[in-house]
Every structure is written in structure tokens, then in C-alpha cells.
PDB file of C-alpha atoms in Angstrom:
ATOM      1  CA  MET A   1     246.757  83.423 185.022  1.00  0.00           C
ATOM      2  CA  ASP A   2     249.988  82.204 186.648  1.00  0.00           C
ATOM      3  CA  SER A   3     250.232  81.179 190.292  1.00  0.00           C
ATOM      4  CA  SER A   4     251.621  84.567 191.433  1.00  0.00           C
ATOM      5  CA  GLY A   5     248.579  86.342 189.916  1.00  0.00           C
ATOM      6  CA  LYS A   6     246.203  83.961 191.679  1.00  0.00           C
ATOM      7  CA  ILE A   7     247.960  84.552 194.978  1.00  0.00           C
ATOM      8  CA  LEU A   8     247.671  88.320 194.468  1.00  0.00           C
ATOM      9  CA  LEU A   9     243.931  88.074 193.751  1.00  0.00           C
ATOM     10  CA  TRP A  10     243.456  85.862 196.790  1.00  0.00           C
ATOM     11  CA  ARG A  11     245.288  88.361 199.015  1.00  0.00           C
ATOM     12  CA  LEU A  12     243.293  91.273 197.607  1.00  0.00           C
ATOM     13  CA  SER A  13     240.016  89.430 198.215  1.00  0.00           C
ATOM     14  CA  ILE A  14     241.059  88.798 201.819  1.00  0.00           C
ATOM     15  CA  ILE A  15     241.921  92.479 202.277  1.00  0.00           C
ATOM     16  CA  PHE A  16     238.629  93.685 200.781  1.00  0.00           C
ATOM     17  CA  ALA A  17     236.666  91.218 202.918  1.00  0.00           C
ATOM     18  CA  ALA A  18     238.493  92.387 206.044  1.00  0.00           C
ATOM     19  CA  LEU A  19     237.835  96.037 205.167  1.00  0.00           C
ATOM     20  CA  PHE A  20     234.144  95.279 204.594  1.00  0.00           C
ATOM     21  CA  VAL A  21     233.825  93.510 207.957  1.00  0.00           C
ATOM     22  CA  ALA A  22     235.715  96.286 209.723  1.00  0.00           C
ATOM     23  CA  GLY A  23     233.477  98.905 208.131  1.00  0.00           C
ATOM     24  CA  LYS A  24     230.388  96.984 209.168  1.00  0.00           C
ATOM     25  CA  ILE A  25     231.623  96.750 212.755  1.00  0.00           C
ATOM     26  CA  VAL A  26     232.312 100.485 212.845  1.00  0.00           C
ATOM     27  CA  SER A  27     228.836 101.229 211.444  1.00  0.00           C
ATOM     28  CA  VAL A  28     227.054  98.991 213.941  1.00  0.00           C
ATOM     29  CA  ASN A  29     229.057 100.271 216.909  1.00  0.00           C
ATOM     30  CA  THR A  30     228.526 103.899 215.916  1.00  0.00           C
ATOM     31  CA  ALA A  31     224.794 103.283 215.460  1.00  0.00           C
ATOM     32  CA  ASP A  32     224.690 101.699 218.915  1.00  0.00           C
ATOM     33  CA  PHE A  33     226.436 104.754 220.358  1.00  0.00           C
ATOM     34  CA  TYR A  34     223.805 107.067 218.874  1.00  0.00           C
ATOM     35  CA  MET A  35     221.049 104.788 220.197  1.00  0.00           C
ATOM     36  CA  HIS A  36     222.528 105.265 223.666  1.00  0.00           C
ATOM     37  CA  GLU A  37     222.270 109.012 223.108  1.00  0.00           C
ATOM     38  CA  ALA A  38     218.674 108.596 221.874  1.00  0.00           C
ATOM     39  CA  ARG A  39     217.741 106.748 225.061  1.00  0.00           C
ATOM     40  CA  ARG A  40     219.094 109.725 226.996  1.00  0.00           C
ATOM     41  CA  GLY A  41     216.597 111.976 225.188  1.00  0.00           C
ATOM     42  CA  ASP A  42     218.433 113.147 222.066  1.00  0.00           C
ATOM     43  CA  GLU A  43     215.829 112.620 219.325  1.00  0.00           C
ATOM     44  CA  SER A  44     218.251 113.668 216.585  1.00  0.00           C
ATOM     45  CA  ALA A  45     220.412 110.689 217.528  1.00  0.00           C
ATOM     46  CA  VAL A  46     217.801 108.334 216.027  1.00  0.00           C
ATOM     47  CA  ASP A  47     218.430 109.682 212.518  1.00  0.00           C
ATOM     48  CA  LYS A  48     222.185 109.582 213.105  1.00  0.00           C
ATOM     49  CA  ALA A  49     221.961 105.945 214.172  1.00  0.00           C
ATOM     50  CA  LEU A  50     220.014 105.089 211.020  1.00  0.00           C
ATOM     51  CA  TRP A  51     222.565 106.924 208.874  1.00  0.00           C
ATOM     52  CA  TRP A  52     225.216 104.537 210.190  1.00  0.00           C
ATOM     53  CA  ASP A  53     222.997 101.457 210.201  1.00  0.00           C
ATOM     54  CA  GLU A  54     219.756 101.828 208.249  1.00  0.00           C
ATOM     55  CA  ALA A  55     218.446  98.538 209.632  1.00  0.00           C
ATOM     56  CA  GLN A  56     219.026  99.297 213.349  1.00  0.00           C
ATOM     57  CA  PRO A  57     215.788  97.851 214.839  1.00  0.00           C
ATOM     58  CA  ARG A  58     215.480 100.028 217.937  1.00  0.00           C
ATOM     59  CA  ALA A  59     216.174 103.186 215.926  1.00  0.00           C
ATOM     60  CA  LEU A  60     213.489 102.166 213.422  1.00  0.00           C
ATOM     61  CA  THR A  61     211.068 101.607 216.308  1.00  0.00           C
ATOM     62  CA  LEU A  62     211.737 105.066 217.736  1.00  0.00           C
ATOM     63  CA  LYS A  63     211.441 106.629 214.295  1.00  0.00           C
ATOM     64  CA  GLY A  64     208.137 104.799 213.837  1.00  0.00           C
ATOM     65  CA  LEU A  65     206.866 106.251 217.122  1.00  0.00           C
ATOM     66  CA  ARG A  66     207.915 109.697 215.965  1.00  0.00           C
ATOM     67  CA  SER A  67     206.008 109.194 212.716  1.00  0.00           C
ATOM     68  CA  ILE A  68     202.919 108.236 214.759  1.00  0.00           C
ATOM     69  CA  ARG A  69     203.243 111.447 216.778  1.00  0.00           C
ATOM     70  CA  GLU A  70     203.611 113.400 213.536  1.00  0.00           C
ATOM     71  CA  ASP A  71     200.416 111.778 212.181  1.00  0.00           C
ATOM     72  CA  ASP A  72     202.230 109.938 209.401  1.00  0.00           C
ATOM     73  CA  PRO A  73     200.841 106.392 209.701  1.00  0.00           C
ATOM     74  CA  ARG A  74     202.201 105.202 206.352  1.00  0.00           C
ATOM     75  CA  SER A  75     205.799 105.967 207.352  1.00  0.00           C
ATOM     76  CA  ALA A  76     205.196 104.624 210.857  1.00  0.00           C
ATOM     77  CA  GLU A  77     203.886 101.339 209.483  1.00  0.00           C
ATOM     78  CA  ALA A  78     206.902 100.885 207.189  1.00  0.00           C
ATOM     79  CA  GLU A  79     209.425 101.756 209.904  1.00  0.00           C
ATOM     80  CA  LEU A  80     207.835  99.506 212.513  1.00  0.00           C
ATOM     81  CA  GLN A  81     207.545  96.602 210.070  1.00  0.00           C
ATOM     82  CA  ARG A  82     211.253  96.929 209.297  1.00  0.00           C
ATOM     83  CA  ALA A  83     211.969  96.974 213.030  1.00  0.00           C
ATOM     84  CA  VAL A  84     210.013  93.736 213.457  1.00  0.00           C
ATOM     85  CA  SER A  85     211.960  92.150 210.598  1.00  0.00           C
ATOM     86  CA  GLY A  86     215.253  93.321 212.080  1.00  0.00           C
ATOM     87  CA  ASN A  87     214.533  91.970 215.568  1.00  0.00           C
ATOM     88  CA  PRO A  88     211.497  89.666 215.725  1.00  0.00           C
ATOM     89  CA  ALA A  89     212.142  89.024 219.448  1.00  0.00           C
ATOM     90  CA  ASP A  90     211.413  92.652 220.409  1.00  0.00           C
ATOM     91  CA  ALA A  91     207.731  93.003 221.282  1.00  0.00           C
ATOM     92  CA  ARG A  92     207.650  96.798 221.186  1.00  0.00           C
ATOM     93  CA  PRO A  93     207.288  97.482 217.442  1.00  0.00           C
ATOM     94  CA  GLN A  94     204.740  94.659 217.295  1.00  0.00           C
ATOM     95  CA  LEU A  95     202.828  96.336 220.118  1.00  0.00           C
ATOM     96  CA  TYR A  96     202.797  99.736 218.417  1.00  0.00           C
ATOM     97  CA  LEU A  97     201.608  98.170 215.176  1.00  0.00           C
ATOM     98  CA  ALA A  98     198.801  96.469 217.102  1.00  0.00           C
ATOM     99  CA  GLU A  99     197.699  99.825 218.500  1.00  0.00           C
ATOM    100  CA  MET A 100     197.613 101.248 214.980  1.00  0.00           C
ATOM    101  CA  ARG A 101     195.519  98.291 213.803  1.00  0.00           C
ATOM    102  CA  MET A 102     193.098  98.778 216.687  1.00  0.00           C
ATOM    103  CA  ARG A 103     192.566 102.429 215.844  1.00  0.00           C
ATOM    104  CA  ARG A 104     191.885 101.437 212.231  1.00  0.00           C
ATOM    105  CA  GLY A 105     189.211  99.044 213.445  1.00  0.00           C
ATOM    106  CA  GLU A 106     191.157  95.865 212.637  1.00  0.00           C
ATOM    107  CA  LEU A 107     190.391  94.489 216.082  1.00  0.00           C
ATOM    108  CA  GLY A 108     190.890  90.764 215.469  1.00  0.00           C
ATOM    109  CA  LEU A 109     194.342  91.259 213.979  1.00  0.00           C
ATOM    110  CA  ALA A 110     195.244  93.820 216.646  1.00  0.00           C
ATOM    111  CA  ASP A 111     194.303  91.422 219.448  1.00  0.00           C
ATOM    112  CA  GLN A 112     196.418  88.658 217.891  1.00  0.00           C
ATOM    113  CA  MET A 113     199.410  90.993 217.628  1.00  0.00           C
ATOM    114  CA  ILE A 114     199.012  92.042 221.266  1.00  0.00           C
ATOM    115  CA  GLU A 115     198.985  88.410 222.337  1.00  0.00           C
ATOM    116  CA  LEU A 116     202.174  87.865 220.342  1.00  0.00           C
ATOM    117  CA  ALA A 117     203.773  90.908 221.973  1.00  0.00           C
ATOM    118  CA  HIS A 118     202.921  89.448 225.382  1.00  0.00           C
ATOM    119  CA  ARG A 119     204.447  86.074 224.494  1.00  0.00           C
ATOM    120  CA  LEU A 120     207.626  87.772 223.296  1.00  0.00           C
ATOM    121  CA  MET A 121     208.123  89.827 226.477  1.00  0.00           C
ATOM    122  CA  PRO A 122     205.920  88.338 229.212  1.00  0.00           C
ATOM    123  CA  VAL A 123     207.864  89.867 232.114  1.00  0.00           C
ATOM    124  CA  HIS A 124     208.977  93.208 230.612  1.00  0.00           C
ATOM    125  CA  PRO A 125     207.280  95.807 232.870  1.00  0.00           C
ATOM    126  CA  ALA A 126     206.960  98.589 230.283  1.00  0.00           C
ATOM    127  CA  VAL A 127     205.593  96.199 227.655  1.00  0.00           C
ATOM    128  CA  GLN A 128     203.110  94.718 230.132  1.00  0.00           C
ATOM    129  CA  ARG A 129     201.989  98.210 231.167  1.00  0.00           C
ATOM    130  CA  ARG A 130     201.344  99.200 227.558  1.00  0.00           C
ATOM    131  CA  ILE A 131     199.505  95.950 226.864  1.00  0.00           C
ATOM    132  CA  ALA A 132     197.310  96.703 229.885  1.00  0.00           C
ATOM    133  CA  TYR A 133     196.386 100.107 228.475  1.00  0.00           C
ATOM    134  CA  TYR A 134     195.570  98.445 225.156  1.00  0.00           C
ATOM    135  CA  TRP A 135     193.071  96.137 226.857  1.00  0.00           C
ATOM    136  CA  LEU A 136     191.733  99.044 228.881  1.00  0.00           C
ATOM    137  CA  GLU A 137     190.978 100.871 225.641  1.00  0.00           C
ATOM    138  CA  ARG A 138     189.362  97.684 224.328  1.00  0.00           C
ATOM    139  CA  GLN A 139     187.216  97.697 227.503  1.00  0.00           C
ATOM    140  CA  ARG A 140     188.564  94.311 228.591  1.00  0.00           C
ATOM    141  CA  LEU A 141     189.065  95.280 232.226  1.00  0.00           C
ATOM    142  CA  ASP A 142     189.928  91.729 233.297  1.00  0.00           C
ATOM    143  CA  LEU A 143     192.887  91.583 230.900  1.00  0.00           C
ATOM    144  CA  ALA A 144     193.885  95.168 231.675  1.00  0.00           C
ATOM    145  CA  VAL A 145     194.111  94.388 235.404  1.00  0.00           C
ATOM    146  CA  LEU A 146     196.042  91.177 234.721  1.00  0.00           C
ATOM    147  CA  HIS A 147     198.713  93.031 232.741  1.00  0.00           C
ATOM    148  CA  PHE A 148     198.788  95.988 235.156  1.00  0.00           C
ATOM    149  CA  SER A 149     199.566  93.405 237.852  1.00  0.00           C
ATOM    150  CA  ARG A 150     202.414  91.958 235.782  1.00  0.00           C
ATOM    151  CA  ALA A 151     203.803  95.445 235.192  1.00  0.00           C
ATOM    152  CA  LEU A 152     203.697  96.215 238.932  1.00  0.00           C
ATOM    153  CA  TYR A 153     205.353  92.890 239.720  1.00  0.00           C
ATOM    154  CA  GLY A 154     208.325  93.880 237.561  1.00  0.00           C
ATOM    155  CA  GLU A 155     208.423  97.585 238.425  1.00  0.00           C
ATOM    156  CA  SER A 156     207.016  98.744 241.764  1.00  0.00           C
ATOM    157  CA  ALA A 157     207.518 102.407 240.784  1.00  0.00           C
ATOM    158  CA  TYR A 158     204.503 102.063 238.478  1.00  0.00           C
ATOM    159  CA  GLY A 159     202.376 102.104 241.620  1.00  0.00           C
ATOM    160  CA  GLU A 160     202.347 105.897 241.605  1.00  0.00           C
ATOM    161  CA  GLU A 161     200.613 105.790 238.209  1.00  0.00           C
ATOM    162  CA  LEU A 162     198.556 102.605 238.486  1.00  0.00           C
ATOM    163  CA  PHE A 163     197.324 102.536 242.086  1.00  0.00           C
ATOM    164  CA  PRO A 164     194.902 105.446 241.528  1.00  0.00           C
ATOM    165  CA  LEU A 165     193.553 103.672 238.459  1.00  0.00           C
ATOM    166  CA  LEU A 166     193.076 100.378 240.305  1.00  0.00           C
ATOM    167  CA  LEU A 167     191.445 102.176 243.224  1.00  0.00           C
ATOM    168  CA  ALA A 168     189.038 103.900 240.832  1.00  0.00           C
ATOM    169  CA  MET A 169     188.112 100.470 239.477  1.00  0.00           C
ATOM    170  CA  LEU A 170     187.476  99.156 242.978  1.00  0.00           C
ATOM    171  CA  GLU A 171     185.218 102.111 243.726  1.00  0.00           C
ATOM    172  CA  ASP A 172     183.311 101.656 240.455  1.00  0.00           C
ATOM    173  CA  GLU A 173     180.683  98.958 240.905  1.00  0.00           C
ATOM    174  CA  SER A 174     180.808  98.037 237.203  1.00  0.00           C
ATOM    175  CA  ALA A 175     184.597  97.519 237.312  1.00  0.00           C
ATOM    176  CA  HIS A 176     184.962  96.138 240.821  1.00  0.00           C
ATOM    177  CA  GLY A 177     184.827  92.526 239.646  1.00  0.00           C
ATOM    178  CA  ALA A 178     187.930  92.924 237.447  1.00  0.00           C
ATOM    179  CA  VAL A 179     190.102  93.778 240.478  1.00  0.00           C
ATOM    180  CA  GLN A 180     188.533  91.373 242.962  1.00  0.00           C
ATOM    181  CA  PRO A 181     190.503  88.262 241.792  1.00  0.00           C
ATOM    182  CA  LEU A 182     193.704  89.989 242.905  1.00  0.00           C
ATOM    183  CA  ALA A 183     192.382  90.138 246.465  1.00  0.00           C
ATOM    184  CA  LEU A 184     191.682  86.395 246.369  1.00  0.00           C
ATOM    185  CA  ALA A 185     195.234  85.591 245.210  1.00  0.00           C
ATOM    186  CA  PRO A 186     197.244  88.679 246.230  1.00  0.00           C
ATOM    187  CA  PRO A 187     200.363  89.500 244.195  1.00  0.00           C
ATOM    188  CA  GLN A 188     203.463  90.765 245.971  1.00  0.00           C
ATOM    189  CA  TRP A 189     202.528  94.426 245.496  1.00  0.00           C
ATOM    190  CA  TRP A 190     198.987  94.014 246.870  1.00  0.00           C
ATOM    191  CA  GLU A 191     199.779  94.935 250.478  1.00  0.00           C
ATOM    192  CA  THR A 192     201.289  98.242 249.352  1.00  0.00           C
ATOM    193  CA  PHE A 193     198.205  98.907 247.252  1.00  0.00           C
ATOM    194  CA  VAL A 194     195.883  98.147 250.186  1.00  0.00           C
ATOM    195  CA  ARG A 195     197.721 100.685 252.334  1.00  0.00           C
ATOM    196  CA  TYR A 196     197.364 103.232 249.519  1.00  0.00           C
ATOM    197  CA  ALA A 197     193.667 102.423 249.165  1.00  0.00           C
ATOM    198  CA  MET A 198     193.008 102.747 252.907  1.00  0.00           C
ATOM    199  CA  GLU A 199     194.549 106.216 252.848  1.00  0.00           C
ATOM    200  CA  ASN A 200     192.865 107.431 249.661  1.00  0.00           C
ATOM    201  CA  ALA A 201     189.548 105.629 249.209  1.00  0.00           C
ATOM    202  CA  GLY A 202     186.484 107.826 249.198  1.00  0.00           C
ATOM    203  CA  ASP A 203     184.367 104.948 250.455  1.00  0.00           C
ATOM    204  CA  LEU A 204     186.056 102.266 252.563  1.00  0.00           C
ATOM    205  CA  ASN A 205     183.061  99.969 252.045  1.00  0.00           C
ATOM    206  CA  SER A 206     184.165  99.574 248.403  1.00  0.00           C
ATOM    207  CA  LEU A 207     187.390  97.870 249.468  1.00  0.00           C
TER     208      LEU A 207
END
């Protein structure tokens, strides 16, 4: 091949590479747009996002959650595993997989995955709240209270949901000890909780 032919091939390769990159950028940006719509409540946007970018981690996570709701654990497992592979720093698909493991009785593995989810997002309020409910279901009230406290530290609005639960623990003699350490080293939300408890406790002697 003469030099002019080589130059032509080189230019064509540059053009095709540029077109590929441009197409990839369009796909990713369009998928991100549909994920914005999904976060606003449009469930159909999840499938649209995955049509544009089949490896979009957050879309795979949401699709995995939908598969869980539809009682399709095999699909949920595959989708959530792909989400983990696509974004290992996001604790949420890891957390949902841990919950699935727990319900299958794989408690040791589930606990390890929950610990990993905590290490990945130790100050994310929604993640900490969900981890707390995991430990509550595992009947580890001490760990549940610890993560409820972290969730409240990051998002005070959770008080409307969690204060009644914490008050119920205080009023339950068998659970009282799990909440008591918070009174000894009060977190920033504790004073608000005490006011709530004073107004709503059935028995003030339990406080």
C-alpha cells in the first residue's frame, strides 16, 4: 500500500474512533437523563436507561429491586450483581443482595455483606437506615440502634419514623439496654428525641 493509502486508512480509523466515542457519550448521557426521570418516580425510565446503557449501575440496581418486588429472585440476583460490578463503591446493591442472602438463611455471608455495605457508605443516611432494619430483623438490637443513630445524624427527618421505634424499645424492658448507651453519650439528635419521648411515653419511669 502506498503512502496515500496509509494516510487514508489512518484518517478513517480516527473518524471511526471519534464516532464510537461520540456515540458512547450520547448513550451514557441519555441513560443518565432517564435515571433522573426514574428518580422522579417514572419506573419505565429504568428500562429506557438500560436500553441506552445496559451496564448503567443505578438502573440495574432499581431493576433488581423491581425483580425482588415481582418475586423473581434469579433476575434480581443477576441484576444486582451486575450493578455491583459496574460500581463497586455503591453500597446499595450490596445491601439488597445481603437481604436476599439473609432470607435464604445464608446468615454468615449476609452479615459480611452488610458490614461491607456499611464500610462503603458509613455516613449515607438511607443506607444506614436500611442497615439498621437489617440488624433489627436479625434481632441484633444493639447494632440496629447504632445504625438508626447514624441515620438520624445524617437525616433528622427520619425522626418521624424512628423516634416511635426507639421509644418502644425504651419502654420494652428486654430492649431497653440497647438504647441506654445513647443516653450515656448523647448524639446530636438525642435532645429532640427526649422531648418527643416526654410527650408520648406511656410510662415516664421507663425513660
